[in-house]
Coordinates of N, CA and C in Angstrom, one line a residue:
Chain A
G232 N 104.6 -49.2 275.9 CA 106.0 -49.0 275.9 C 106.6 -49.8 274.8
A233 N 108.0 -49.7 274.7 CA 108.7 -50.3 273.6 C 108.8 -51.8 273.9
G234 N 108.8 -52.2 275.2 CA 109.0 -53.6 275.6 C 108.2 -53.9 276.8
V235 N 108.4 -55.1 277.3 CA 107.7 -55.5 278.5 C 108.5 -55.1 279.7
S236 N 107.9 -54.3 280.6 CA 108.6 -53.8 281.7 C 108.2 -54.5 283.0
Q237 N 109.1 -54.9 283.8 CA 108.8 -55.6 285.1 C 109.5 -54.8 286.2
S238 N 108.8 -54.7 287.3 CA 109.3 -54.0 288.5 C 108.9 -54.7 289.7
P239 N 109.7 -54.7 290.8 CA 111.1 -54.3 290.7 C 112.0 -55.3 290.0
S240 N 113.2 -54.9 289.7 CA 114.1 -55.8 289.0 C 114.7 -56.8 290.0
N241 N 114.8 -56.4 291.3 CA 115.3 -57.2 292.3 C 114.5 -56.9 293.6
K242 N 114.2 -58.0 294.3 CA 113.4 -57.8 295.6 C 113.9 -58.8 296.6
V243 N 114.3 -58.3 297.7 CA 114.7 -59.1 298.9 C 113.7 -58.9 299.9
T244 N 113.1 -60.0 300.4 CA 112.0 -59.9 301.4 C 112.3 -60.9 302.5
E245 N 111.7 -60.7 303.7 CA 111.8 -61.6 304.8 C 110.7 -62.7 304.7
K246 N 111.1 -63.8 305.1 CA 110.1 -64.9 305.1 C 108.8 -64.5 305.8
G247 N 107.7 -64.8 305.2 CA 106.4 -64.5 305.9 C 105.8 -63.2 305.4
K248 N 106.6 -62.4 304.7 CA 106.1 -61.1 304.2 C 105.4 -61.3 302.8
D249 N 104.5 -60.4 302.5 CA 103.8 -60.4 301.2 C 104.6 -59.6 300.2
V250 N 104.6 -60.0 298.9 CA 105.3 -59.2 297.9 C 104.4 -59.1 296.7
E251 N 104.6 -58.0 296.0 CA 103.8 -57.7 294.7 C 104.8 -57.5 293.6
L252 N 104.6 -58.2 292.5 CA 105.5 -58.0 291.3 C 104.6 -57.5 290.2
R253 N 105.2 -56.5 289.5 CA 104.4 -55.9 288.5 C 104.9 -56.1 287.1
C254 N 104.0 -56.3 286.2 CA 104.3 -56.4 284.7 C 103.5 -55.5 283.9
D255 N 104.2 -54.7 283.1 CA 103.6 -53.8 282.2 C 103.9 -54.2 280.8
P256 N 102.9 -54.9 280.1 CA 103.1 -55.5 278.8 C 103.2 -54.4 277.7
I257 N 103.5 -54.9 276.5 CA 103.5 -54.0 275.4 C 102.1 -53.6 275.1
S258 N 101.9 -52.3 274.8 CA 100.6 -51.8 274.6 C 99.9 -52.5 273.5
G259 N 98.6 -52.9 273.7 CA 97.8 -53.6 272.7 C 98.0 -55.2 272.7
H260 N 99.0 -55.7 273.5 CA 99.1 -57.1 273.6 C 98.0 -57.7 274.5
T261 N 97.3 -58.7 273.9 CA 96.2 -59.2 274.7 C 96.5 -60.4 275.6
A262 N 97.6 -61.1 275.2 CA 98.0 -62.2 275.9 C 99.2 -61.9 276.9
L263 N 99.1 -62.4 278.1 CA 100.1 -62.1 279.1 C 100.3 -63.4 279.9
Y264 N 101.6 -63.7 280.1 CA 102.0 -64.9 280.8 C 102.9 -64.5 282.0
W265 N 102.8 -65.3 283.1 CA 103.8 -65.3 284.2 C 104.5 -66.6 284.2
Y266 N 105.8 -66.6 284.4 CA 106.6 -67.8 284.6 C 107.5 -67.6 285.8
R267 N 108.0 -68.7 286.3 CA 108.9 -68.7 287.4 C 110.1 -69.5 286.9
Q268 N 111.3 -69.1 287.2 CA 112.5 -69.8 286.9 C 113.5 -69.9 288.0
S269 N 113.7 -71.1 288.5 CA 114.7 -71.3 289.6 C 116.0 -71.4 289.0
L270 N 117.1 -71.2 289.8 CA 118.4 -71.1 289.3 C 118.8 -72.3 288.4
G271 N 119.2 -72.1 287.2 CA 119.6 -73.1 286.3 C 118.6 -74.0 285.8
Q272 N 117.3 -73.6 286.0 CA 116.2 -74.5 285.6 C 115.4 -73.9 284.4
G273 N 114.5 -74.6 283.9 CA 113.6 -74.1 282.9 C 112.5 -73.2 283.4
L274 N 111.6 -72.8 282.6 CA 110.5 -71.9 283.0 C 109.3 -72.7 283.4
E275 N 108.8 -72.4 284.6 CA 107.6 -73.0 285.1 C 106.4 -72.1 284.9
F276 N 105.4 -72.6 284.2 CA 104.3 -71.8 283.9 C 103.5 -71.5 285.2
L277 N 103.0 -70.3 285.3 CA 102.2 -69.9 286.5 C 100.8 -69.6 286.1
I278 N 100.6 -68.6 285.3 CA 99.3 -68.1 285.0 C 99.3 -67.4 283.6
Y279 N 98.1 -67.4 283.0 CA 98.0 -66.9 281.6 C 96.7 -66.1 281.5
F280 N 96.8 -64.9 281.0 CA 95.7 -64.0 280.7 C 95.5 -63.8 279.2
Q281 N 94.3 -63.9 278.7 CA 94.0 -63.7 277.3 C 92.8 -62.8 277.2
G282 N 93.0 -61.6 276.8 CA 91.9 -60.7 276.7 C 91.0 -60.6 277.9
N283 N 89.7 -60.7 277.7 CA 88.8 -60.6 278.8 C 88.4 -62.0 279.3
S284 N 89.0 -63.0 278.8 CA 88.7 -64.4 279.3 C 89.2 -64.6 280.7
A285 N 88.5 -65.6 281.3 CA 89.0 -66.0 282.7 C 90.4 -66.5 282.6
P286 N 91.3 -66.0 283.5 CA 92.7 -66.5 283.4 C 92.9 -68.0 283.6
D287 N 93.9 -68.5 283.1 CA 94.3 -69.9 283.3 C 95.3 -69.9 284.5
K288 N 94.8 -70.3 285.7 CA 95.6 -70.3 286.9 C 96.2 -71.6 287.2
S289 N 96.2 -72.5 286.3 CA 96.5 -73.9 286.6 C 97.9 -74.1 287.1
G290 N 98.8 -73.2 286.8 CA 100.2 -73.3 287.2 C 100.6 -72.7 288.5
L291 N 99.7 -72.0 289.1 CA 100.0 -71.4 290.4 C 100.3 -72.5 291.4
P292 N 101.4 -72.5 292.1 CA 101.8 -73.6 293.0 C 101.1 -73.7 294.3
S293 N 100.5 -72.6 294.8 CA 99.7 -72.7 296.0 C 98.8 -71.6 296.1
D294 N 97.9 -71.6 297.1 CA 96.9 -70.5 297.2 C 97.6 -69.2 297.8
R295 N 98.9 -69.3 298.0 CA 99.5 -68.1 298.4 C 99.8 -67.2 297.2
F296 N 99.7 -67.8 296.0 CA 100.0 -67.0 294.8 C 98.7 -66.6 294.2
S297 N 98.7 -65.3 293.7 CA 97.5 -64.8 293.0 C 98.0 -63.8 292.0
A298 N 97.2 -63.6 291.0 CA 97.6 -62.5 290.0 C 96.3 -61.9 289.4
E299 N 96.4 -60.7 289.1 CA 95.3 -60.0 288.4 C 95.9 -59.1 287.3
R300 N 95.0 -58.8 286.4 CA 95.3 -58.0 285.3 C 94.2 -56.9 285.1
T301 N 94.6 -55.7 285.4 CA 93.6 -54.6 285.4 C 93.5 -54.0 284.0
G302 N 92.2 -53.9 283.6 CA 92.0 -53.2 282.3 C 92.7 -53.8 281.1
G303 N 93.0 -55.1 281.2 CA 93.6 -55.8 280.1 C 95.0 -55.3 279.8
S304 N 95.6 -54.6 280.8 CA 97.0 -54.1 280.6 C 97.9 -54.6 281.7
V305 N 98.2 -53.8 282.7 CA 99.2 -54.1 283.7 C 98.7 -55.3 284.5
S306 N 99.7 -56.2 284.9 CA 99.4 -57.3 285.7 C 100.2 -57.3 287.0
T307 N 99.7 -57.8 288.0 CA 100.4 -57.8 289.3 C 100.3 -59.3 289.8
L308 N 101.5 -59.8 290.2 CA 101.6 -61.2 290.8 C 101.8 -61.0 292.2
T309 N 101.0 -61.5 293.1 CA 101.1 -61.3 294.5 C 101.5 -62.7 295.2
I310 N 102.5 -62.7 296.0 CA 102.8 -63.8 296.8 C 102.6 -63.5 298.3
Q311 N 101.8 -64.2 298.9 CA 101.5 -63.9 300.3 C 102.4 -64.9 301.2
R312 N 102.7 -64.4 302.3 CA 103.5 -65.2 303.3 C 104.6 -66.0 302.6
T313 N 105.5 -65.2 302.1 CA 106.6 -65.8 301.2 C 107.4 -66.8 302.0
Q314 N 107.8 -67.8 301.3 CA 108.7 -68.9 301.8 C 110.0 -68.9 301.0
Q315 N 111.0 -69.5 301.6 CA 112.3 -69.5 300.9 C 112.3 -70.2 299.6
E316 N 111.4 -71.2 299.4 CA 111.3 -71.9 298.1 C 110.7 -71.0 297.0
D317 N 110.1 -69.8 297.4 CA 109.6 -68.9 296.4 C 110.7 -68.1 295.7
S318 N 111.9 -68.2 296.3 CA 113.0 -67.5 295.7 C 113.3 -68.0 294.2
A319 N 113.2 -67.0 293.3 CA 113.4 -67.4 291.9 C 113.3 -66.1 291.1
V320 N 113.5 -66.2 289.8 CA 113.3 -65.1 288.9 C 111.9 -65.3 288.3
Y321 N 111.1 -64.2 288.4 CA 109.7 -64.2 287.9 C 109.7 -63.5 286.6
L322 N 109.3 -64.1 285.6 CA 109.3 -63.6 284.2 C 107.9 -63.4 283.7
C323 N 107.7 -62.2 283.1 CA 106.4 -61.9 282.4 C 106.6 -61.8 280.9
A324 N 105.7 -62.3 280.2 CA 105.8 -62.2 278.7 C 104.4 -61.8 278.2
S325 N 104.4 -61.1 277.0 CA 103.2 -60.7 276.4 C 103.3 -61.0 274.9
S326 N 102.1 -61.0 274.3 CA 102.0 -61.3 272.9 C 100.8 -60.6 272.3
P327 N 100.8 -60.3 271.0 CA 99.7 -59.6 270.4 C 98.4 -60.4 270.5
T328 N 98.5 -61.7 270.4 CA 97.3 -62.5 270.6 C 97.9 -63.8 271.2
G329 N 97.0 -64.7 271.5 CA 97.5 -66.0 272.1 C 97.8 -67.0 271.0
L330 N 97.6 -66.6 269.8 CA 97.6 -67.6 268.7 C 98.8 -67.4 267.8
G331 N 99.7 -68.4 267.7 CA 100.7 -68.3 266.7 C 101.7 -67.2 266.8
S332 N 101.9 -66.6 267.9 CA 102.8 -65.5 268.0 C 103.9 -65.8 269.0
G333 N 105.1 -65.3 268.7 CA 106.2 -65.3 269.6 C 105.9 -64.3 270.8
Y334 N 106.5 -64.6 271.9 CA 106.3 -63.8 273.1 C 107.5 -62.9 273.3
T335 N 107.2 -61.7 273.8 CA 108.2 -60.8 274.2 C 108.3 -60.8 275.8
F336 N 109.5 -61.1 276.3 CA 109.7 -61.2 277.7 C 110.2 -59.9 278.3
G337 N 109.9 -59.7 279.5 CA 110.5 -58.7 280.3 C 111.8 -59.3 280.9
S338 N 112.5 -58.4 281.6 CA 113.8 -58.8 282.2 C 113.7 -59.6 283.5
G339 N 112.5 -59.6 284.0 CA 112.2 -60.4 285.2 C 112.4 -59.7 286.5
T340 N 111.9 -60.3 287.5 CA 112.1 -59.8 288.9 C 112.8 -61.0 289.6
R341 N 114.0 -60.7 290.2 CA 114.7 -61.7 291.0 C 114.2 -61.5 292.4
L342 N 113.5 -62.5 292.9 CA 113.0 -62.5 294.3 C 113.8 -63.4 295.2
T343 N 114.3 -62.8 296.2 CA 115.0 -63.6 297.2 C 114.3 -63.5 298.6
V344 N 114.0 -64.6 299.1 CA 113.3 -64.7 300.4 C 114.3 -65.1 301.5
V345 N 114.6 -64.3 302.4 CA 115.6 -64.6 303.5 C 114.9 -64.9 304.8
Chain B
S75 N 106.4 -86.3 279.2 CA 106.0 -85.1 279.8 C 105.3 -84.2 278.7
Q76 N 104.6 -83.2 279.2 CA 103.9 -82.3 278.3 C 104.8 -81.2 277.8
Q77 N 105.9 -81.0 278.4 CA 106.8 -79.9 278.0 C 107.7 -80.4 276.9
G78 N 108.4 -79.5 276.3 CA 109.5 -79.8 275.4 C 110.7 -80.2 276.2
E79 N 111.5 -81.1 275.7 CA 112.7 -81.5 276.4 C 113.9 -81.4 275.5
E80 N 114.8 -80.5 275.9 CA 116.0 -80.2 275.0 C 117.1 -81.3 275.2
D81 N 117.8 -81.5 274.2 CA 119.0 -82.4 274.2 C 120.0 -81.8 273.3
P82 N 121.3 -81.7 273.7 CA 121.8 -82.1 275.0 C 121.5 -81.0 276.1
Q83 N 121.8 -81.3 277.3 CA 121.6 -80.3 278.4 C 122.7 -79.2 278.3
A84 N 123.9 -79.6 277.8 CA 124.9 -78.6 277.7 C 125.8 -79.0 276.5
L85 N 126.3 -78.0 275.8 CA 127.1 -78.2 274.6 C 128.2 -77.2 274.5
S86 N 129.4 -77.6 274.3 CA 130.5 -76.7 274.1 C 131.2 -77.0 272.7
I87 N 131.3 -76.0 271.9 CA 131.9 -76.1 270.6 C 132.9 -75.0 270.3
Q88 N 133.7 -75.2 269.3 CA 134.6 -74.1 268.9 C 133.9 -73.1 268.1
E89 N 134.4 -71.9 268.3 CA 133.8 -70.8 267.4 C 134.0 -71.1 266.0
G90 N 132.9 -70.9 265.2 CA 133.0 -71.2 263.8 C 132.3 -72.5 263.4
E91 N 132.2 -73.4 264.4 CA 131.5 -74.6 264.2 C 130.0 -74.4 264.2
N92 N 129.3 -75.5 263.8 CA 127.8 -75.4 263.8 C 127.3 -76.1 265.1
A93 N 126.3 -75.6 265.7 CA 125.7 -76.1 266.9 C 124.3 -76.6 266.6
T94 N 124.0 -77.8 267.1 CA 122.7 -78.4 266.9 C 122.1 -78.8 268.2
M95 N 120.9 -78.3 268.5 CA 120.1 -78.6 269.7 C 118.8 -79.3 269.3
N96 N 118.4 -80.2 270.1 CA 117.2 -80.9 269.7 C 116.1 -80.8 270.8
C97 N 114.9 -80.9 270.4 CA 113.7 -80.8 271.3 C 112.7 -81.8 271.0
S98 N 112.3 -82.6 272.0 CA 111.3 -83.6 271.8 C 110.1 -83.2 272.7
Y99 N 108.9 -83.6 272.3 CA 107.7 -83.4 273.1 C 106.7 -84.5 272.9
K100 N 105.6 -84.5 273.6 CA 104.7 -85.7 273.6 C 103.3 -85.4 273.3
T101 N 103.0 -84.1 273.1 CA 101.6 -83.7 272.9 C 101.3 -83.1 271.6
S102 N 100.1 -82.9 271.2 CA 99.8 -82.3 269.9 C 100.0 -80.8 270.1
I103 N 100.7 -80.2 269.1 CA 101.1 -78.8 269.2 C 100.5 -78.0 268.1
N104 N 100.3 -76.7 268.3 CA 100.0 -75.7 267.3 C 101.2 -75.1 266.7
N105 N 102.2 -74.8 267.5 CA 103.5 -74.4 267.0 C 104.6 -74.7 268.0
L106 N 105.8 -74.5 267.6 CA 107.0 -74.7 268.5 C 107.9 -73.5 268.3
Q107 N 108.4 -73.0 269.4 CA 109.2 -71.8 269.4 C 110.6 -72.0 270.1
W108 N 111.5 -71.3 269.6 CA 112.9 -71.4 270.2 C 113.2 -70.0 270.8
Y109 N 113.8 -70.0 272.0 CA 114.2 -68.8 272.7 C 115.6 -68.9 273.1
R110 N 116.3 -67.7 273.3 CA 117.6 -67.6 273.8 C 117.5 -66.8 275.1
Q111 N 118.3 -67.2 276.1 CA 118.4 -66.5 277.4 C 119.9 -66.3 277.7
N112 N 120.2 -65.1 278.0 CA 121.5 -64.7 278.4 C 121.4 -64.3 279.9
S113 N 122.4 -64.8 280.7 CA 122.5 -64.3 282.1 C 121.3 -64.5 282.9
G114 N 120.5 -65.6 282.6 CA 119.4 -65.9 283.5 C 118.3 -64.9 283.7
R115 N 118.2 -64.0 282.7 CA 117.1 -63.0 282.8 C 116.1 -63.2 281.6
G116 N 115.7 -62.1 281.0 CA 114.7 -62.2 280.0 C 115.1 -63.0 278.8
L117 N 114.1 -63.7 278.2 CA 114.3 -64.5 277.0 C 114.0 -63.7 275.8
V118 N 114.7 -64.1 274.7 CA 114.5 -63.5 273.4 C 114.0 -64.5 272.5
H119 N 112.9 -64.1 271.8 CA 112.3 -65.0 270.9 C 113.1 -65.1 269.6
L120 N 113.5 -66.3 269.2 CA 114.3 -66.5 268.0 C 113.5 -66.8 266.8
I121 N 112.6 -67.8 266.9 CA 111.9 -68.3 265.7 C 110.7 -69.2 266.1
L122 N 109.7 -69.1 265.3 CA 108.5 -69.9 265.5 C 108.2 -70.7 264.3
I123 N 107.9 -72.0 264.5 CA 107.6 -72.9 263.4 C 106.2 -73.5 263.7
R124 N 105.3 -73.4 262.7 CA 104.0 -73.9 262.9 C 103.9 -75.4 262.6
S125 N 102.9 -76.1 263.1 CA 102.8 -77.5 263.0 C 102.7 -78.0 261.6
N126 N 102.3 -77.1 260.6 CA 102.2 -77.6 259.2 C 103.5 -77.2 258.4
E127 N 104.5 -76.7 259.1 CA 105.8 -76.3 258.5 C 106.8 -77.4 258.9
R128 N 107.8 -77.5 258.0 CA 108.8 -78.5 258.2 C 110.2 -77.9 258.5
E129 N 110.4 -76.7 257.9 CA 111.7 -76.0 258.1 C 111.5 -74.5 258.0
K130 N 112.3 -73.8 258.8 CA 112.3 -72.3 258.7 C 113.8 -71.9 258.9
H131 N 114.1 -70.7 258.3 CA 115.4 -70.2 258.4 C 115.3 -68.7 258.9
S132 N 116.2 -68.3 259.7 CA 116.3 -66.9 260.0 C 117.8 -66.6 260.3
G133 N 118.4 -65.9 259.3 CA 119.9 -65.6 259.4 C 120.7 -66.9 259.5
R134 N 121.4 -67.0 260.6 CA 122.3 -68.2 260.8 C 121.5 -69.4 261.5
L135 N 120.2 -69.2 261.8 CA 119.4 -70.2 262.4 C 118.6 -71.0 261.4
R136 N 118.5 -72.3 261.7 CA 117.7 -73.2 260.9 C 116.9 -74.1 261.9
V137 N 115.6 -74.1 261.7 CA 114.8 -74.9 262.6 C 114.0 -75.9 261.7
T138 N 114.0 -77.1 262.2 CA 113.2 -78.2 261.6 C 112.2 -78.7 262.5
L139 N 111.1 -79.2 262.0 CA 110.0 -79.8 262.8 C 109.5 -81.0 262.2
D140 N 109.5 -82.1 262.9 CA 109.0 -83.4 262.5 C 107.9 -83.8 263.4
T141 N 106.6 -83.5 263.0 CA 105.5 -83.8 263.9 C 105.2 -85.3 264.1
S142 N 105.7 -86.1 263.1 CA 105.5 -87.5 263.3 C 106.4 -88.1 264.4
K143 N 107.5 -87.5 264.5 CA 108.5 -87.9 265.6 C 108.3 -87.0 266.8
K144 N 107.5 -86.0 266.7 CA 107.4 -85.0 267.8 C 108.7 -84.5 268.2
S145 N 109.4 -84.0 267.3 CA 110.8 -83.4 267.6 C 111.1 -82.3 266.7
S146 N 112.0 -81.4 267.2 CA 112.5 -80.3 266.5 C 114.0 -80.1 266.7
S147 N 114.6 -79.5 265.8 CA 116.0 -79.2 266.0 C 116.3 -77.7 265.6
L148 N 117.3 -77.2 266.3 CA 117.7 -75.8 266.1 C 119.2 -75.9 265.7
L149 N 119.5 -75.4 264.5 CA 120.9 -75.4 264.1 C 121.4 -73.9 264.0
I150 N 122.5 -73.7 264.7 CA 123.2 -72.4 264.6 C 124.4 -72.6 263.8
T151 N 124.5 -72.0 262.6 CA 125.7 -72.1 261.8 C 126.8 -71.1 262.1
A152 N 128.0 -71.4 261.8 CA 129.2 -70.5 262.0 C 129.1 -69.8 263.3
S153 N 129.1 -70.6 264.4 CA 128.9 -70.0 265.7 C 129.9 -68.9 266.1
R154 N 129.4 -68.0 267.0 CA 130.2 -66.9 267.4 C 130.2 -66.9 269.0
A155 N 131.1 -66.2 269.6 CA 131.2 -66.1 271.0 C 129.8 -65.6 271.6
A156 N 129.2 -64.7 270.9 CA 128.0 -64.0 271.3 C 126.8 -65.0 271.3
D157 N 127.0 -66.2 270.7 CA 125.9 -67.2 270.8 C 125.9 -68.0 272.1
T158 N 126.9 -67.8 272.9 CA 126.9 -68.4 274.2 C 125.7 -68.0 275.0
A159 N 124.8 -68.9 275.4 CA 123.6 -68.6 276.1 C 122.9 -70.0 276.3
S160 N 121.7 -69.9 277.0 CA 120.9 -71.0 277.1 C 119.8 -70.9 276.1
Y161 N 119.4 -72.0 275.5 CA 118.4 -72.1 274.4 C 117.3 -73.0 274.9
F162 N 116.1 -72.4 274.7 CA 114.9 -73.2 275.2 C 113.9 -73.4 274.0
C163 N 113.3 -74.6 274.0 CA 112.2 -74.7 273.1 C 110.9 -74.6 273.9
A164 N 109.9 -74.2 273.3 CA 108.6 -74.0 273.9 C 107.5 -74.4 273.0
I165 N 106.6 -75.2 273.5 CA 105.5 -75.7 272.6 C 104.2 -75.0 273.0
K166 N 103.5 -74.7 272.0 CA 102.1 -74.2 272.2 C 101.2 -75.4 271.9
R167 N 100.5 -75.8 272.9 CA 99.6 -77.0 272.8 C 98.3 -76.7 272.1
N168 N 97.8 -77.7 271.5 CA 96.5 -77.5 270.8 C 95.3 -77.4 271.7
R169 N 95.4 -78.1 272.9 CA 94.3 -78.3 273.7 C 94.0 -77.0 274.6
D170 N 95.0 -76.2 274.7 CA 94.8 -74.9 275.4 C 95.8 -73.9 274.9
D171 N 95.9 -72.8 275.4 CA 96.7 -71.7 274.9 C 98.1 -71.6 275.6
K172 N 98.4 -72.6 276.4 CA 99.6 -72.5 277.2 C 100.8 -72.7 276.3
I173 N 101.9 -72.0 276.6 CA 103.2 -72.2 276.0 C 104.1 -72.8 277.1
I174 N 104.6 -74.0 276.9 CA 105.3 -74.8 277.9 C 106.7 -74.9 277.5
F175 N 107.6 -74.5 278.4 CA 109.1 -74.5 278.1 C 109.8 -75.8 278.6
G176 N 110.8 -76.1 277.9 CA 111.7 -77.2 278.4 C 112.7 -76.6 279.3
K177 N 113.7 -77.4 279.8 CA 114.7 -77.0 280.7 C 115.9 -76.3 280.0
G178 N 116.0 -76.4 278.7 CA 117.0 -75.7 278.0 C 118.3 -76.4 277.8
T179 N 119.0 -75.9 276.8 CA 120.4 -76.4 276.5 C 121.3 -75.2 276.7
R180 N 122.4 -75.5 277.5 CA 123.4 -74.4 277.7 C 124.5 -74.6 276.7
L181 N 124.6 -73.6 275.8 CA 125.6 -73.6 274.8 C 126.7 -72.7 275.1
H182 N 127.9 -73.2 275.0 CA 129.2 -72.4 275.3 C 130.0 -72.5 274.0
I183 N 130.3 -71.3 273.5 CA 131.2 -71.2 272.3 C 132.6 -70.9 272.8
L184 N 133.5 -71.8 272.4 CA 134.9 -71.6 272.9 C 135.7 -70.8 271.9
P185 N 136.5 -69.9 272.3 CA 137.3 -69.0 271.4 C 138.4 -69.8 270.6

């Protein structure tokens, strides 16, 4: 597609439920990042995919968070047993390569856990 | 910290004036990038400066990088109301491929 697409744009879920957030990067981009941004804060790194390499999961805040990237394209971020502190905007970004390139961001998914 | 840290946290200037934002970091970097964010959603990439570069321009934007001081500045000249946004610096570290963001500078252009 022309840009990075994220869905849903907004998600309200009950505490304890699982959610899946989707990111569809720009076709051909090998690098894909997930970030989380709480209200008025900077971006917190979550996970990074680069081509066929093992993902860098060092930013995932707990084992309730997981992500996968199928076929080097679409990525899904899953949060199990959601907690209120998981409420944030989840942003996905992709880049042609992981080296020396600016990143194109999606519009994010605003997750609210009630 | 390993991330970039912007200074000031917030800045209000009159339309037409120049706005300068600074970013400091503590690790070895491959490049440094600046992004703009409107309304708390997606970020827009503004400019990338590599570690072997000292200055880059793009339209009304001027970015400098001083690797000896581990600092960068973003200058927006002749500011406009549409420049009102949050601006983030992001560093790409040498030791891995992560891009780490600072907390941002909130810029408000007064009419």
